[in-house]
Tab-separated table of C-alpha atoms and ligand atoms in Angstrom:
chain	number	residue	atom	x	y	z
A	27	MET	CA	30.003	-0.163	24.491
A	28	SER	CA	32.036	-1.643	21.522
A	29	LYS	CA	35.382	0.385	20.536
A	30	ASN	CA	35.389	-0.843	17.063
A	31	ARG	CA	31.704	0.622	16.271
A	32	SER	CA	31.654	2.611	13.395
A	33	SER	CA	30.835	5.807	15.015
A	34	CYS	CA	32.045	9.624	13.134
A	35	THR	CA	33.894	11.268	16.154
A	36	PRO	CA	36.307	12.885	16.707
A	37	LEU	CA	36.467	13.356	12.449
A	38	PRO	CA	32.923	14.400	11.963
A	39	GLU	CA	33.676	14.931	7.942
A	40	PHE	CA	34.885	11.524	7.712
A	41	CYS	CA	31.102	10.305	8.588
A	42	THR	CA	28.754	9.034	6.214
A	43	LEU	CA	24.444	8.535	7.199
A	44	SER	CA	22.357	7.758	5.304
A	45	ILE	CA	18.667	7.993	4.969
A	46	VAL	CA	16.595	5.066	3.435
A	47	ILE	CA	13.138	6.247	2.474
A	48	PRO	CA	10.434	3.457	1.346
A	49	VAL	CA	8.087	4.964	-1.128
A	50	TYR	CA	5.479	3.817	-3.181
A	51	ASN	CA	2.776	6.411	-4.725
A	52	GLU	CA	3.701	9.394	-2.635
A	53	ARG	CA	3.243	11.411	-5.214
A	54	ASP	CA	1.385	13.861	-3.159
A	55	VAL	CA	4.072	13.903	-0.395
A	56	LEU	CA	7.541	13.469	-1.909
A	57	PRO	CA	8.600	17.489	-2.950
A	58	LEU	CA	7.490	18.525	0.861
A	59	PHE	CA	9.192	15.585	2.312
A	60	TYR	CA	12.396	16.024	0.402
A	61	ARG	CA	12.365	19.897	1.097
A	62	ARG	CA	11.801	19.367	5.103
A	63	LEU	CA	14.540	16.315	4.870
A	64	ALA	CA	17.005	18.638	3.283
A	65	ARG	CA	16.304	21.263	6.378
A	66	ALA	CA	17.400	18.883	8.710
A	67	LEU	CA	20.055	17.379	7.397
A	68	ALA	CA	21.914	20.534	7.063
A	69	ASP	CA	22.296	20.680	10.349
A	70	LEU	CA	24.291	17.690	10.230
A	71	PRO	CA	28.471	17.692	10.579
A	72	SER	CA	28.187	14.610	8.473
A	73	GLU	CA	27.807	13.787	4.329
A	74	ASN	CA	24.720	12.911	3.695
A	75	GLU	CA	23.330	9.678	1.510
A	76	VAL	CA	19.702	10.088	0.895
A	77	LEU	CA	18.401	6.725	-0.958
A	78	PHE	CA	14.765	6.642	-1.936
A	79	VAL	CA	13.510	3.233	-2.691
A	80	ASP	CA	10.712	3.066	-4.993
A	81	ASP	CA	8.577	-0.153	-4.218
A	82	GLY	CA	6.501	0.065	-7.724
A	83	SER	CA	5.100	2.843	-7.442
A	84	THR	CA	2.691	2.956	-10.077
A	85	ASP	CA	1.851	6.887	-10.318
A	86	ASP	CA	4.734	9.679	-11.166
A	87	THR	CA	6.643	8.959	-7.965
A	88	PRO	CA	9.512	7.992	-10.309
A	89	GLN	CA	9.484	10.779	-12.206
A	90	ILE	CA	9.664	12.900	-9.392
A	91	LEU	CA	11.932	11.447	-7.752
A	92	GLU	CA	14.224	11.557	-10.883
A	93	ALA	CA	13.586	15.072	-10.428
A	94	LEU	CA	15.012	15.371	-7.041
A	95	ARG	CA	18.297	13.190	-8.128
A	96	GLN	CA	19.037	15.591	-11.112
A	97	GLY	CA	18.522	18.274	-8.546
A	98	ASP	CA	20.976	17.079	-6.082
A	99	SER	CA	23.774	14.978	-5.799
A	100	ARG	CA	23.351	13.326	-2.778
A	101	VAL	CA	20.061	11.360	-4.005
A	102	GLY	CA	20.023	8.370	-4.737
A	103	VAL	CA	17.112	6.345	-6.542
A	104	ALA	CA	16.352	2.561	-6.205
A	105	ARG	CA	13.318	1.001	-8.324
A	106	LEU	CA	12.013	-2.147	-7.920
A	107	THR	CA	10.598	-3.742	-10.673
A	108	ARG	CA	6.989	-4.362	-9.011
A	109	ASN	CA	5.279	-3.706	-5.446
A	110	PHE	CA	7.180	-6.312	-3.004
A	111	GLY	CA	5.928	-4.201	0.345
A	112	LYS	CA	7.728	-1.534	2.950
A	113	GLU	CA	9.424	-4.520	4.744
A	114	ARG	CA	11.549	-5.948	1.372
A	115	ALA	CA	12.264	-2.310	0.414
A	116	ILE	CA	13.484	-0.933	3.367
A	117	SER	CA	15.762	-4.341	2.754
A	118	ALA	CA	16.858	-3.016	-0.434
A	119	GLY	CA	17.300	-0.229	1.140
A	120	LEU	CA	19.850	-1.495	3.957
A	121	GLU	CA	21.603	-3.313	1.644
A	122	LEU	CA	22.399	-0.397	-0.448
A	123	ALA	CA	23.225	2.533	1.742
A	124	ARG	CA	26.763	2.545	2.208
A	125	GLY	CA	26.371	5.486	5.390
A	126	ASP	CA	28.680	4.229	8.967
A	127	ALA	CA	24.993	4.766	10.337
A	128	VAL	CA	21.085	4.162	8.132
A	129	VAL	CA	17.986	6.182	9.433
A	130	ILE	CA	15.251	4.390	8.146
A	131	ILE	CA	11.678	7.431	7.289
A	132	ASP	CA	8.655	7.205	5.936
A	133	ALA	CA	8.542	9.712	3.416
A	134	ASP	CA	4.312	10.609	4.039
A	135	LEU	CA	6.124	12.808	6.878
A	136	GLN	CA	4.310	10.783	9.806
A	137	ASP	CA	7.997	10.337	11.083
A	138	PRO	CA	9.152	14.060	11.429
A	139	PRO	CA	12.682	14.487	9.724
A	140	GLU	CA	13.187	17.075	12.187
A	141	GLN	CA	14.254	14.051	14.551
A	142	ILE	CA	16.782	12.687	12.822
A	143	VAL	CA	19.471	15.327	14.336
A	144	HIS	CA	18.568	13.649	17.544
A	145	MET	CA	18.819	10.213	16.699
A	146	PHE	CA	22.082	11.273	15.270
A	147	GLN	CA	23.348	12.727	18.482
A	148	ALA	CA	22.584	9.780	20.389
A	149	TRP	CA	24.297	7.507	18.119
A	150	GLN	CA	27.454	9.673	18.166
A	151	ALA	CA	26.735	9.533	22.108
A	152	GLY	CA	27.134	5.285	21.907
A	153	ALA	CA	24.235	3.984	20.660
A	154	GLU	CA	23.731	0.992	17.883
A	155	VAL	CA	20.378	1.307	17.379
A	156	VAL	CA	18.317	4.219	18.233
A	157	ASN	CA	14.495	3.248	18.313
A	158	MET	CA	11.918	6.280	18.234
A	159	ARG	CA	8.976	5.556	20.062
A	160	ARG	CA	5.474	7.428	19.432
A	161	ARG	CA	4.874	9.299	22.030
A	162	GLN	CA	0.579	9.667	20.371
A	163	ARG	CA	-0.848	8.226	16.951
A	164	ASP	CA	-2.876	10.971	14.936
A	165	GLY	CA	-4.962	10.356	12.279
A	166	GLU	CA	-5.464	6.473	13.447
A	167	THR	CA	-8.890	5.239	13.927
A	168	LEU	CA	-9.761	3.664	17.836
A	169	LEU	CA	-9.549	0.262	16.015
A	170	LYS	CA	-6.145	0.570	14.716
A	171	LYS	CA	-4.792	1.089	17.955
A	172	ALA	CA	-6.966	-1.305	20.052
A	173	THR	CA	-6.527	-4.629	17.880
A	174	SER	CA	-2.355	-3.015	17.398
A	175	HIS	CA	-2.187	-3.076	20.940
A	176	ALA	CA	-3.923	-6.519	21.764
A	177	PHE	CA	-1.312	-7.398	18.766
A	178	TYR	CA	1.735	-6.236	20.829
A	179	ARG	CA	0.227	-7.854	24.159
A	180	VAL	CA	0.006	-11.307	22.261
A	181	ILE	CA	3.682	-10.964	20.840
A	182	ASN	CA	5.097	-10.427	24.069
A	183	ARG	CA	3.952	-12.905	25.700
A	184	ILE	CA	5.121	-15.845	23.014
A	185	SER	CA	8.080	-14.226	21.543
A	186	ASP	CA	11.653	-15.155	22.940
A	187	VAL	CA	12.762	-11.495	22.144
A	188	PRO	CA	10.969	-8.170	23.611
A	189	ILE	CA	9.332	-6.301	20.694
A	190	ALA	CA	8.678	-3.350	21.479
A	191	HIS	CA	4.976	-1.679	21.450
A	192	ASP	CA	4.360	1.863	19.986
A	193	VAL	CA	8.105	1.488	18.222
A	194	GLY	CA	7.805	1.749	13.928
A	195	ASP	CA	10.463	1.142	11.402
A	196	PHE	CA	11.758	4.907	11.918
A	197	ARG	CA	15.032	4.173	13.865
A	198	LEU	CA	18.674	4.480	13.183
A	199	LEU	CA	20.628	1.570	12.770
A	200	SER	CA	24.754	1.585	13.276
A	201	ARG	CA	26.657	-0.226	10.376
A	202	ARG	CA	27.453	-2.884	12.745
A	203	ALA	CA	23.349	-3.285	13.249
A	204	VAL	CA	22.722	-3.212	9.463
A	205	THR	CA	25.500	-5.610	8.339
A	206	ALA	CA	23.837	-8.226	11.388
A	207	LEU	CA	20.454	-7.269	9.679
A	208	ASN	CA	21.661	-7.836	6.225
A	209	SER	CA	22.933	-11.121	7.725
A	210	LEU	CA	19.563	-12.299	8.580
A	211	PRO	CA	18.788	-14.474	4.891
A	212	GLU	CA	14.889	-14.776	5.699
A	213	ARG	CA	12.193	-13.985	3.276
A	214	CYS	CA	9.553	-14.033	5.900
A	215	ARG	CA	10.897	-10.187	7.282
A	216	PHE	CA	9.024	-9.407	10.175
A	217	MET	CA	11.306	-5.670	10.084
A	218	LYS	CA	10.095	-5.337	14.266
A	219	GLY	CA	11.190	-8.869	15.320
A	220	MET	CA	14.076	-8.102	13.226
A	221	PHE	CA	15.530	-5.044	15.145
A	222	ALA	CA	14.510	-6.354	18.529
A	223	TRP	CA	16.925	-9.780	17.523
A	224	ILE	CA	19.651	-8.202	16.998
A	225	GLY	CA	20.301	-7.080	19.978
A	226	PHE	CA	22.924	-4.538	20.690
A	227	GLU	CA	22.958	-1.365	22.814
A	228	GLN	CA	20.276	0.083	21.714
A	229	VAL	CA	18.660	3.848	22.851
A	230	THR	CA	14.480	4.346	22.740
A	231	LEU	CA	13.938	8.605	21.388
A	232	ASP	CA	10.119	9.926	22.197
A	233	TYR	CA	8.581	11.668	19.695
A	234	ASP	CA	4.998	12.875	18.430
A	235	ARG	CA	3.854	11.205	15.644
A	236	HIS	CA	1.199	12.771	13.312
A	237	ALA	CA	-1.362	12.146	10.590
A	238	ARG	CA	-0.054	11.296	7.037
A	239	HIS	CA	0.509	14.721	5.216
A	240	ALA	CA	-1.201	13.663	1.720
A	241	GLY	CA	-2.282	10.771	0.434
A	242	ARG	CA	-3.186	7.172	1.611
A	243	THR	CA	-1.922	4.260	3.924
A	244	LYS	CA	-1.180	1.582	2.208
A	245	TRP	CA	-2.064	-0.606	4.923
A	246	GLN	CA	-5.918	-2.188	5.313
A	247	TYR	CA	-7.328	-4.586	7.691
A	248	TRP	CA	-6.272	-7.900	6.131
A	249	GLY	CA	-2.747	-6.766	5.384
A	250	LEU	CA	-2.782	-5.888	8.827
A	251	TRP	CA	-3.756	-8.958	10.136
A	252	ASN	CA	-1.496	-11.473	7.651
A	253	TYR	CA	1.311	-9.020	9.399
A	254	ALA	CA	0.544	-9.969	12.325
A	255	LEU	CA	0.628	-13.710	11.336
A	256	ASP	CA	3.702	-13.369	10.327
A	257	GLY	CA	5.182	-12.184	14.144
A	258	ILE	CA	3.980	-14.689	15.347
A	259	THR	CA	4.954	-17.016	13.419
A	260	SER	CA	7.970	-15.670	12.374
A	261	PHE	CA	9.437	-15.328	16.710
A	262	SER	CA	7.463	-18.267	18.119
A	263	THR	CA	6.327	-21.503	18.071
A	264	ALA	CA	3.584	-20.809	20.705
A	265	PRO	CA	0.534	-21.714	18.541
A	266	LEU	CA	1.812	-25.187	17.875
A	267	LYS	CA	2.406	-25.926	21.018
A	268	LEU	CA	-1.494	-24.820	21.904
A	269	ALA	CA	-2.400	-26.728	19.136
A	270	MET	CA	-0.797	-30.082	20.658
A	271	TYR	CA	-2.151	-28.971	24.081
A	272	THR	CA	-5.537	-28.603	23.262
A	273	GLY	CA	-5.396	-31.759	21.711
A	274	LEU	CA	-4.375	-33.412	24.737
A	275	ILE	CA	-7.179	-31.744	26.861
A	276	SER	CA	-9.739	-33.101	24.193
A	277	ALA	CA	-8.222	-36.215	24.010
A	278	ILE	CA	-8.031	-36.388	27.933
A	279	SER	CA	-11.343	-35.458	28.342
A	280	ALA	CA	-13.088	-37.250	25.515
A	281	PHE	CA	-11.110	-40.626	27.537
A	282	LEU	CA	-12.377	-39.668	30.669
A	283	TYR	CA	-16.253	-39.097	29.503
A	284	ALA	CA	-15.804	-42.658	27.144
A	285	PHE	CA	-15.513	-44.481	30.689
A	286	TYR	CA	-18.550	-42.122	32.514
A	287	PHE	CA	-20.307	-43.771	29.428
A	288	LEU	CA	-19.375	-47.364	29.889
A	289	LEU	CA	-19.854	-46.988	33.385
A	290	LYS	CA	-23.137	-45.976	32.848
A	291	ALA	CA	-23.996	-48.132	30.339
A	292	ILE	CA	-22.926	-50.853	33.104
A	293	ILE	CA	-25.162	-49.412	35.939
A	294	VAL	CA	-28.458	-48.601	33.982
A	295	GLY	CA	-28.058	-50.514	30.492
A	296	ASP	CA	-28.076	-48.200	27.201
A	297	PRO	CA	-30.933	-46.711	26.025
A	298	VAL	CA	-30.180	-45.360	23.162
A	299	GLN	CA	-30.152	-41.413	23.530
A	300	GLY	CA	-27.441	-38.773	23.342
A	301	PHE	CA	-27.663	-37.407	19.817
A	302	PRO	CA	-26.983	-33.523	21.126
A	303	THR	CA	-23.470	-34.686	22.775
A	304	LEU	CA	-22.678	-36.776	20.358
A	305	ILE	CA	-23.168	-34.395	17.637
A	306	ILE	CA	-21.695	-31.797	19.330
A	307	THR	CA	-18.350	-33.500	20.118
A	308	MET	CA	-17.841	-34.331	17.334
A	309	LEU	CA	-18.055	-30.853	15.620
A	310	LEU	CA	-16.212	-29.912	17.901
A	311	LEU	CA	-13.290	-31.765	17.697
A	312	GLY	CA	-13.370	-31.194	13.998
A	313	GLY	CA	-13.228	-28.236	14.541
A	314	LEU	CA	-10.507	-27.979	16.685
A	315	GLN	CA	-8.217	-30.822	13.904
A	316	LEU	CA	-9.499	-28.101	11.735
A	317	ILE	CA	-7.731	-24.751	13.505
A	318	ALA	CA	-4.605	-27.450	14.291
A	319	ALA	CA	-4.559	-28.056	11.103
A	320	GLY	CA	-4.634	-24.397	9.878
A	321	VAL	CA	-1.895	-23.514	11.703
A	322	MET	CA	0.425	-25.781	11.345
A	323	GLY	CA	-0.059	-24.810	7.797
A	324	GLU	CA	0.826	-21.472	8.655
A	325	TYR	CA	4.000	-22.844	9.770
A	326	ILE	CA	4.145	-24.997	7.038
A	327	GLY	CA	3.290	-21.866	4.512
A	328	ARG	CA	5.654	-20.088	5.476
A	329	LEU	CA	8.649	-22.756	4.935
A	330	TYR	CA	7.542	-22.643	1.693
A	331	VAL	CA	8.504	-19.478	1.425
A	332	GLU	CA	12.018	-19.948	3.055
A	333	VAL	CA	12.830	-22.932	1.234
A	334	LYS	CA	12.261	-21.652	-2.567
A	335	GLN	CA	15.377	-19.329	-1.639
A	336	ARG	CA	13.690	-16.705	-4.004
A	337	PRO	CA	15.630	-13.162	-3.486
A	338	GLN	CA	13.474	-10.525	-1.204
A	339	TYR	CA	13.076	-8.607	-4.146
A	340	VAL	CA	14.719	-7.250	-7.810
A	341	LEU	CA	15.849	-3.796	-8.731
A	342	SER	CA	14.597	-2.146	-11.741
A	343	TYR	CA	17.652	-0.064	-11.687
A	344	TYR	CA	19.880	2.040	-8.926
A	345	HIS	CA	20.994	5.069	-9.644
A	346	GLN	CA	23.880	5.682	-6.687
A	347	ALA	CA	23.968	8.979	-5.234
A	348	SER	CA	27.372	10.043	-5.056
A	349	ILE	CA	29.522	10.716	-1.908
A	350	ASN	CA	32.471	11.857	-1.633
A	351	ALA	CA	35.035	9.064	-1.578
A	352	ASN	CA	37.415	10.918	0.631
A	353	SER	CA	34.460	11.595	3.443
A	354	THR	CA	33.596	8.120	3.657
A	355	LYS	CA	35.121	4.973	5.107
A	356	SER	CA	31.920	3.192	4.715
A	357	LEU	CA	32.595	3.056	0.840
A	358	ASN	CA	34.144	-0.513	2.166
A	359	HIS	CA	30.582	-2.229	2.534
A	360	GLN	CA	30.001	-1.371	-1.652
A	361	ILE	CA	27.923	-3.762	-2.085
A	362	THR	CA	28.887	-6.038	-4.925
B	426	LIG	N1	5.520	2.024	1.437
B	426	LIG	C1	6.054	1.376	0.795
B	426	LIG	N2	5.453	-0.188	-0.347
B	426	LIG	C2	4.321	-0.449	0.459
B	426	LIG	C3	3.465	0.146	0.962
B	426	LIG	C4	3.997	1.085	1.869
B	426	LIG	O1	7.424	1.502	0.057
B	426	LIG	O2	3.493	-1.159	0.186
B	426	LIG	C5	6.011	2.895	1.888
B	426	LIG	C6	4.747	3.926	2.197
B	426	LIG	O3	5.635	5.170	0.657
B	426	LIG	C7	5.883	4.493	3.141
B	426	LIG	C8	5.852	3.886	4.169
B	426	LIG	O4	6.317	3.131	3.809
B	426	LIG	O5	6.659	5.749	2.846
B	426	LIG	C9	4.938	3.836	5.050
B	426	LIG	O6	2.935	3.390	4.436
B	426	LIG	P1	1.758	4.180	5.267
B	426	LIG	O7	1.739	5.617	5.236
B	426	LIG	O8	1.179	3.390	4.103
B	426	LIG	O9	1.580	2.645	6.541
B	426	LIG	P2	1.957	3.550	8.012
B	426	LIG	O10	2.328	4.453	8.077
B	426	LIG	O11	0.012	3.515	7.246
B	426	LIG	O12	2.002	2.239	8.730
B	427	LIG	MG1	1.722	6.047	7.142
């Protein structure tokens, strides 16, 4: 283990833990979430910063967050100018968080705040990244479980880094891990892959994931499909290779087939027939070409997004939590 990792042992009072919570239209669950989080944090020896990132909510989430902030100086609120998506809200939180370690947690109570104390202990014991693996997934349809399982099988076959199944965004990252993540400039952010990519000493804890406490999931199948495409294109070029090899195989088959027809024409003559073969071959090749062009298009589209170099999100406002300056050495990390 590295000696200069940011940990607060042996002086617990010199340590700050940031909790980053991406929030989008969670008015029904926020008050209970906050109560449970506050109770869980009371067990920790650290100074805490609770950073809500409001991802452009359109309900009264901003008012609720403001009330929480007024009542508790540990609460900070950042609001994005519109809904940028959970991944970007998390990126914003990771850039703004000032703690020696950062926990990312959903607001809907699917990730139990009571687990944070175990994550904290694992970090104190030396882990730079503490991943949380769900033992069970209440409240999810069979179809969602099956598609998610299939996705992780595919991506792990073709990706350069192993991406853990059943590990979501709920995790703790040390300051060094956060700095590494923040240094990744990509716009297409497949966080699960990026968490794996940074490496470091990683520990995985198991927990029971419950159904959403209130409100609705923001994920629809189309969104999940695009998320899966993002994951695959960000972490593998295998689809491009597949397109090339499919083209190669169909070209070789076409040559062999042409040779067969040439011999046949020489030996038995050339009566006009074989329309079905012709049309099937044409359609098959046309289809393959379109698929290959589509695969390239997926990559080119993402290249386009990357080269535009737009910022990942735009902040509407950021009200910092007040952290006791004596109790955190991580104020050095304050973003400018
Ligand atoms: N979320 C967000 N922006 C979005 C969608 C979701 O910040 O565009 C937040 C949401 O408020 C919640 C977390 O991300 O705190 C997880 O969202 P959700 O429960 O919809 O996802 P699921 O648990 O179904 O994967
Ligand atoms: Mg959820």
